[in-house]
CSV table of C-alpha atoms in Angstrom, one decimal:
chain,number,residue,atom,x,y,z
E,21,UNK,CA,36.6,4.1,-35.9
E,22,UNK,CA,37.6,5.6,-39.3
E,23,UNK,CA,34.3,5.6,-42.0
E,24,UNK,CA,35.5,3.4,-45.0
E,25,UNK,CA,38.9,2.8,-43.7
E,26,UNK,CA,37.6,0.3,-40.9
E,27,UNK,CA,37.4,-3.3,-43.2
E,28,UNK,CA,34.9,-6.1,-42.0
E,29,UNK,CA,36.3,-9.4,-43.5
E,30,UNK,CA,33.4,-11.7,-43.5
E,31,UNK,CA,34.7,-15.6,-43.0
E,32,UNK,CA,31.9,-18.7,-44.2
E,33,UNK,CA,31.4,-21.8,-42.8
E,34,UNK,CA,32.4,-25.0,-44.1
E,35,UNK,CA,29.9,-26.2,-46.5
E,36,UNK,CA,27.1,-23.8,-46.0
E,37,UNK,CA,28.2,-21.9,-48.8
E,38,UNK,CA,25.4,-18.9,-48.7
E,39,UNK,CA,27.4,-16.1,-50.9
E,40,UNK,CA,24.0,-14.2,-50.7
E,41,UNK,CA,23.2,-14.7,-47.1
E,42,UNK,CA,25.4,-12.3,-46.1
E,43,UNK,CA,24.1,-9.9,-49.1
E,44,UNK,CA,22.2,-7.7,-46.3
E,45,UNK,CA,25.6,-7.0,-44.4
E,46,UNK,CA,27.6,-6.1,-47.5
E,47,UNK,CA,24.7,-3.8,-48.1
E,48,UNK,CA,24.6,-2.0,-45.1
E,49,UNK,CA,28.2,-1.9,-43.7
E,50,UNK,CA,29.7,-1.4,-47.1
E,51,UNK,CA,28.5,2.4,-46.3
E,52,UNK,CA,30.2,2.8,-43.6
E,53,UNK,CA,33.4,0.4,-44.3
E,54,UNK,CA,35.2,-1.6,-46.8
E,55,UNK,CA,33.5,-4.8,-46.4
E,56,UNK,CA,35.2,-7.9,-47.9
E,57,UNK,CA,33.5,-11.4,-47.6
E,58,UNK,CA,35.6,-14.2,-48.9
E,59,UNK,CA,35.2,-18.0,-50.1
E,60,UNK,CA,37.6,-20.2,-48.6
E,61,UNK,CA,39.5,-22.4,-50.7
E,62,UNK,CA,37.0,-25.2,-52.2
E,63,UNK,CA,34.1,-22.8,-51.2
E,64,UNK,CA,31.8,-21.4,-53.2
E,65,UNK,CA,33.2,-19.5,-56.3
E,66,UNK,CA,37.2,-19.9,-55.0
E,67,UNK,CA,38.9,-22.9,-56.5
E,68,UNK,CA,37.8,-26.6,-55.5
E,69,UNK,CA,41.6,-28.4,-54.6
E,70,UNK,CA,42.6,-31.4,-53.2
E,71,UNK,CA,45.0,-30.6,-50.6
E,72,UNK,CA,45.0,-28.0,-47.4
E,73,UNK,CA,41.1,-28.1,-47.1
E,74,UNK,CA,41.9,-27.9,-42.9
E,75,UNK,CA,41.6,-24.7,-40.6
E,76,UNK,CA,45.3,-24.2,-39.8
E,77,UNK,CA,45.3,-24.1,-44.0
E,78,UNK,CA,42.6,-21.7,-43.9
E,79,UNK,CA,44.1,-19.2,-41.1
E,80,UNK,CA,47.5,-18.8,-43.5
E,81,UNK,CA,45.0,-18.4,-46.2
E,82,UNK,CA,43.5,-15.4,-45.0
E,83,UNK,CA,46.5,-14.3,-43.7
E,84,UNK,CA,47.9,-13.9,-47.6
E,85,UNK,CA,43.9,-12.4,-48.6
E,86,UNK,CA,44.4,-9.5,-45.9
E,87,UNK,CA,47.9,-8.7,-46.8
E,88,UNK,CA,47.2,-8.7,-50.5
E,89,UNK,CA,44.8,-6.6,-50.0
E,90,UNK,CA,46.2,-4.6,-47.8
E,91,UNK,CA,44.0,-4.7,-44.6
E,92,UNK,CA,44.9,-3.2,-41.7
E,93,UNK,CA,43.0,-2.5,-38.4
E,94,UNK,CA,40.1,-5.0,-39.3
E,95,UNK,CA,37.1,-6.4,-37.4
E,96,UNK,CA,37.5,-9.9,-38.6
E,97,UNK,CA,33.5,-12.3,-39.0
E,98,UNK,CA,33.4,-15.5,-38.2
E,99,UNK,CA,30.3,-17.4,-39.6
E,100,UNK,CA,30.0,-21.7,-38.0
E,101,UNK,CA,33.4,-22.8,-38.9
E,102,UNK,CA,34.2,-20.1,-40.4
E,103,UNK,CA,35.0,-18.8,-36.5
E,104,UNK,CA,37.9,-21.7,-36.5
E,105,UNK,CA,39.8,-19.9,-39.6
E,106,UNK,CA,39.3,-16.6,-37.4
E,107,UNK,CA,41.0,-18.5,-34.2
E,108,UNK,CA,43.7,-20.3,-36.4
E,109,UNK,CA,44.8,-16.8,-37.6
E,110,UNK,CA,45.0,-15.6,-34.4
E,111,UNK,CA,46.9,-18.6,-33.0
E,112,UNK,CA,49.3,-18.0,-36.1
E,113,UNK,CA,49.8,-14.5,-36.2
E,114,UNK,CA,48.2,-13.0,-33.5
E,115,UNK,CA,45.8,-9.8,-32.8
E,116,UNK,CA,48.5,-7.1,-33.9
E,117,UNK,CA,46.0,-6.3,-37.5
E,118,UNK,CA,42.7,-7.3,-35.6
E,119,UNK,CA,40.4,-4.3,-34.2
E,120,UNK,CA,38.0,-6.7,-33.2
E,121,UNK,CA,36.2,-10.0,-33.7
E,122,UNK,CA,32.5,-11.0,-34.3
E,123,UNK,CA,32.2,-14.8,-34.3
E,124,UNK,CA,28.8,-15.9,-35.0
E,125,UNK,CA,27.5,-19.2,-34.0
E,126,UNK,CA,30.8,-21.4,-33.2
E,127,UNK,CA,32.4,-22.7,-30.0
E,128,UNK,CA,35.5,-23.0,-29.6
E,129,UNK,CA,35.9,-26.5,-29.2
E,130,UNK,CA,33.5,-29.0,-30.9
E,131,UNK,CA,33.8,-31.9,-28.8
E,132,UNK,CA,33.8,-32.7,-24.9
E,133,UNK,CA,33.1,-35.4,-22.7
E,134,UNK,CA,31.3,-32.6,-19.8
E,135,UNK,CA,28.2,-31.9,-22.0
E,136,UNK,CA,26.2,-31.0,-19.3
E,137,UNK,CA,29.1,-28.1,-18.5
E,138,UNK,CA,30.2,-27.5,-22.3
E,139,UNK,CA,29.4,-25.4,-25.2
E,140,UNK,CA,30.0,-28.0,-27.8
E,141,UNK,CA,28.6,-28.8,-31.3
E,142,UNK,CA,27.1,-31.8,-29.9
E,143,UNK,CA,27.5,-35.3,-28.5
E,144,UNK,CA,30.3,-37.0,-30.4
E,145,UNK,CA,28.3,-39.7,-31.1
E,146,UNK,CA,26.2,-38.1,-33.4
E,147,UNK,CA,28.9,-35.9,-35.1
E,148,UNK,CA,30.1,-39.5,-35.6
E,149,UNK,CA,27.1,-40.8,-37.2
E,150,UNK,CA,26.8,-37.6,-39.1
E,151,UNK,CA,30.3,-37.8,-40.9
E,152,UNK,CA,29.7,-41.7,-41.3
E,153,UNK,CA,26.8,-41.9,-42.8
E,154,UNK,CA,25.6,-38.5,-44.5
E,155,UNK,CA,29.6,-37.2,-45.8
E,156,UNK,CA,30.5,-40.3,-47.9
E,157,UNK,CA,28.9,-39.2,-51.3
E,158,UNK,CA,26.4,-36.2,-52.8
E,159,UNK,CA,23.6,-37.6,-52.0
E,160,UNK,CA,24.0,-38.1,-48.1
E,161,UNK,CA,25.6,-34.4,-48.5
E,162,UNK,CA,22.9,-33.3,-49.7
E,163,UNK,CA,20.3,-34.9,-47.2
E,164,UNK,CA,22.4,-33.6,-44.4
E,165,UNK,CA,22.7,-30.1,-45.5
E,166,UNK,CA,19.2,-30.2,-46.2
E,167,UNK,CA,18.2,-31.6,-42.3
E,168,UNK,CA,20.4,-29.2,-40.9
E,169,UNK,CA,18.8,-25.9,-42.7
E,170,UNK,CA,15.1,-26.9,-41.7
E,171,UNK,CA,16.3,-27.7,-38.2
E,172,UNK,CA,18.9,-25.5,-37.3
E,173,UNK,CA,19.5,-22.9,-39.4
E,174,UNK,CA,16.4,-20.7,-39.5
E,175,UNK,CA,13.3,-20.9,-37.0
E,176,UNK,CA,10.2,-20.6,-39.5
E,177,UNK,CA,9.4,-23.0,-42.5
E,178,UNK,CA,11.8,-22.3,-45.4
E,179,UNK,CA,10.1,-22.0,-48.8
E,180,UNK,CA,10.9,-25.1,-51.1
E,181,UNK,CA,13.3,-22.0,-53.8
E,182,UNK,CA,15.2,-21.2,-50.3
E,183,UNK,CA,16.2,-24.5,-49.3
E,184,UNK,CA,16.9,-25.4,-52.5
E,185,UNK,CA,19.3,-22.4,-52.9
E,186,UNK,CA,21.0,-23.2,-49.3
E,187,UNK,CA,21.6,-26.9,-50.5
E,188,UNK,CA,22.5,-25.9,-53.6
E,189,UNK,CA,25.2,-23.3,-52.2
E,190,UNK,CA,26.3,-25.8,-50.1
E,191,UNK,CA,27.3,-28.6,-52.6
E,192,UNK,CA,29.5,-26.2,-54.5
E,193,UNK,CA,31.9,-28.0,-51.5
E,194,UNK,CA,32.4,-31.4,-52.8
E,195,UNK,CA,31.4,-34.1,-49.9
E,196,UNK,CA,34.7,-35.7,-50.0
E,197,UNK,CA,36.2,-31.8,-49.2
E,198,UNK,CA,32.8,-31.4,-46.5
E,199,UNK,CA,34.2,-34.1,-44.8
E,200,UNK,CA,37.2,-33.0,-44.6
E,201,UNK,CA,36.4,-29.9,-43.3
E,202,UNK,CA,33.9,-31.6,-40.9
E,203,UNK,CA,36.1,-34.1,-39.1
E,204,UNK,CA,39.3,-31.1,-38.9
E,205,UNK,CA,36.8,-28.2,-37.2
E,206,UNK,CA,35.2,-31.4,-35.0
E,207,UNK,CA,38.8,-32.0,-33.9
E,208,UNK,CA,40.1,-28.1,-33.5
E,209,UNK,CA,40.4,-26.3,-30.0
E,210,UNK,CA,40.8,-22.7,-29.8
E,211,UNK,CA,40.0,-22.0,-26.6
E,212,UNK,CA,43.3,-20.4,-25.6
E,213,UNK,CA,42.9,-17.9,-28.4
E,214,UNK,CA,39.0,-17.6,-27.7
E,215,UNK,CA,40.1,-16.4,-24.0
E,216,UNK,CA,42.6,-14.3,-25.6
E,217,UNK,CA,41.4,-12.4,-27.8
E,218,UNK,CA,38.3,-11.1,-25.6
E,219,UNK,CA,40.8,-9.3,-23.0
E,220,UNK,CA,40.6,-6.2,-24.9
E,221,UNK,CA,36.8,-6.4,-25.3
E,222,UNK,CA,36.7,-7.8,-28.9
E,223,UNK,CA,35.0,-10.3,-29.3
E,224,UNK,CA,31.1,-9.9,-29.8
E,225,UNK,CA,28.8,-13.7,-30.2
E,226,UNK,CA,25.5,-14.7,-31.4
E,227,UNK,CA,23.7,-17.6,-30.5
E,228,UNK,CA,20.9,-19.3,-31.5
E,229,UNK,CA,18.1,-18.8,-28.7
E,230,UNK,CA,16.2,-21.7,-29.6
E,231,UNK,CA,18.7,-24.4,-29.5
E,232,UNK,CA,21.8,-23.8,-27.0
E,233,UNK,CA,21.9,-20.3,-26.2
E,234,UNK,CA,22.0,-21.5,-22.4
E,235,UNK,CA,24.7,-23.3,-22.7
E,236,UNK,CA,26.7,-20.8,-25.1
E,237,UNK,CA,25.9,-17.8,-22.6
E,238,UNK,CA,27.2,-20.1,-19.5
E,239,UNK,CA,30.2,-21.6,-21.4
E,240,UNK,CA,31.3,-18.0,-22.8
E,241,UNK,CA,31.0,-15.9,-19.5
E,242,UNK,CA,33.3,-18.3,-18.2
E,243,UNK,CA,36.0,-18.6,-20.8
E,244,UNK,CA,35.7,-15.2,-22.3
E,245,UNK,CA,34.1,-12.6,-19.2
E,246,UNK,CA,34.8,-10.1,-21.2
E,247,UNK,CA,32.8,-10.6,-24.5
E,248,UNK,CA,29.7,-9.3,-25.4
E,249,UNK,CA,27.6,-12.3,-25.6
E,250,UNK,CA,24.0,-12.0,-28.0
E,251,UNK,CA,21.1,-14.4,-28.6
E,252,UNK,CA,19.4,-13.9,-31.7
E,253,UNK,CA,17.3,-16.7,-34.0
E,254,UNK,CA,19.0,-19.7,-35.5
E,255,UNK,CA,21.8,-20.3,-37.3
E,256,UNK,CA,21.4,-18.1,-40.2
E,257,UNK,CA,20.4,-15.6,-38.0
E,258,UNK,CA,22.2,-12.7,-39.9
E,259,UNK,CA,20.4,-13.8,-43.6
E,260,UNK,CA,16.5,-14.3,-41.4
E,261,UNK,CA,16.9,-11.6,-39.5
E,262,UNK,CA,19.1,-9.5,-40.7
E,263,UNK,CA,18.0,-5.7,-39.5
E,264,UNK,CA,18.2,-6.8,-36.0
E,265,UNK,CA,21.5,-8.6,-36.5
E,266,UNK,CA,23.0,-5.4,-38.8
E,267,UNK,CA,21.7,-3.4,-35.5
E,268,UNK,CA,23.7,-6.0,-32.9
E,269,UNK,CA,26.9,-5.6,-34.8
E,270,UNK,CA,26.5,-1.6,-36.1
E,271,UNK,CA,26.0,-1.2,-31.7
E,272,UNK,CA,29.4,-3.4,-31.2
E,273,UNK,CA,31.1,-1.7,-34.0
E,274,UNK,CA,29.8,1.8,-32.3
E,275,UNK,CA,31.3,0.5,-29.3
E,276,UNK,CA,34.7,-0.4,-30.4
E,277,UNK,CA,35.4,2.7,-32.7
């Protein structure tokens, strides 16, 4: 591993659209390597459109970012869905440009019928209900993004100025765009690629302890053997604790040089 001339491209999720939450990372890699963290199309500070808001969009898109840009030899991070657009590249151009991939928090396929034997995003019926009822206008939006950061997304009582800034990031992704999104990651598999691309050891995971780290650990060690699986915190586990998740990845990074 080359100081500086090792990039980390940093992938977001969906519609948790945290440009500072990754502000520690850019901080402390950006020493070390060029660090590039990216809004997808309709995320965040990149253009809101009304067409190719899907994953298999989203892998040619960052395609076209890392050849602009002229990346080569990258570690690719994948934050929630942000893993899918990690996958989708793969599936479309393969690992020729890849040094290796974190993927944070993500399985590779949302939905399964085995829950008591999958890693999955959880039971379809209440991804159902989810997308029915909470992705149909702001306000639902809003109340769903807000659920989902005091339950999921951190493991200690957010202040009322931090949850306000995680919805507000997140709404920057229009709900009709959020739902989108939602309903093409919920319907993705990348398993395939997922087994892939951990054959030459490159594929490092977090996973929230609290909520389905069990599962995640079981599921992965089966599908990927060779990745190096973590548990650490919630799902924002690189913004609440970010020195022991800058330590997790500066050890993988160490280890893949």
């Amino acid at each position: 591993m080359l100081p500086r001339k090792h990039p980390l491209k940093c992938q977001k999720r969906k519609q948790e659209n945290c440009p500072l939450a990754s502000s520690e990372q850019v901080k402390h890699f950006s020493i070390t390597h060029r660090t590039i963290v990216i809004d997808p199309r309709s995320h965040g500070r990149s253009t809101t459109i009304v067409h190719g808001n899907d994953y298999i969009t989203h892998g040619t898109d960052l395609d076209k970012v890392l050849k602009q840009l002229k990346v080569e030899n990258a570690t690719l991070v994948g934050w929630s869905f942000g893993c899918l657009t990690v996958w989708e590249y793969i599936r479309q151009f393969g690992m020729g440009g890849i040094k290796s991939l974190v993927l944070i928090d993500m399985p590779p396929k949302s939905l399964s019928v085995q829950l008591d034997e999958d890693w999955v995003e959880g039971p379809l019926d209440d991804m159902a209900a989810a997308y029915t009822n909470y992705l149909r206008n702001p306000k639902g939006q809003r109340d769903f993004i807000s659920a989902y950061a005091t339950g999921i997304m951190v493991q200690r009582e957010l202040k009322e100025e931090e949850l306000n800034w995680i919805v507000e990031q997140s709404l920057k992704t229009p709900y009709y765009i959020a739902a989108n999104l939602f309903s093409s990651g919920l319907f993705s598999d990348y398993r395939v690629e997922a087994a892939e691309s951990s054959e030459s050891d490159s594929l490092c995971c977090c996973r929230a302890a609290e909520h389905w780290a069990e599962a995640a650990t079981s599921y992965l060690n089966k599908l990927a053997p060779k990745a190096s699986v973590e548990v650490l915190g919630g799902h924002l586990m690189f913004w609440e604790y970010s020195e022991k998740f800058n330590e997790v990845v500066k050890g993988f990074l160490g280890g893949n040089g």
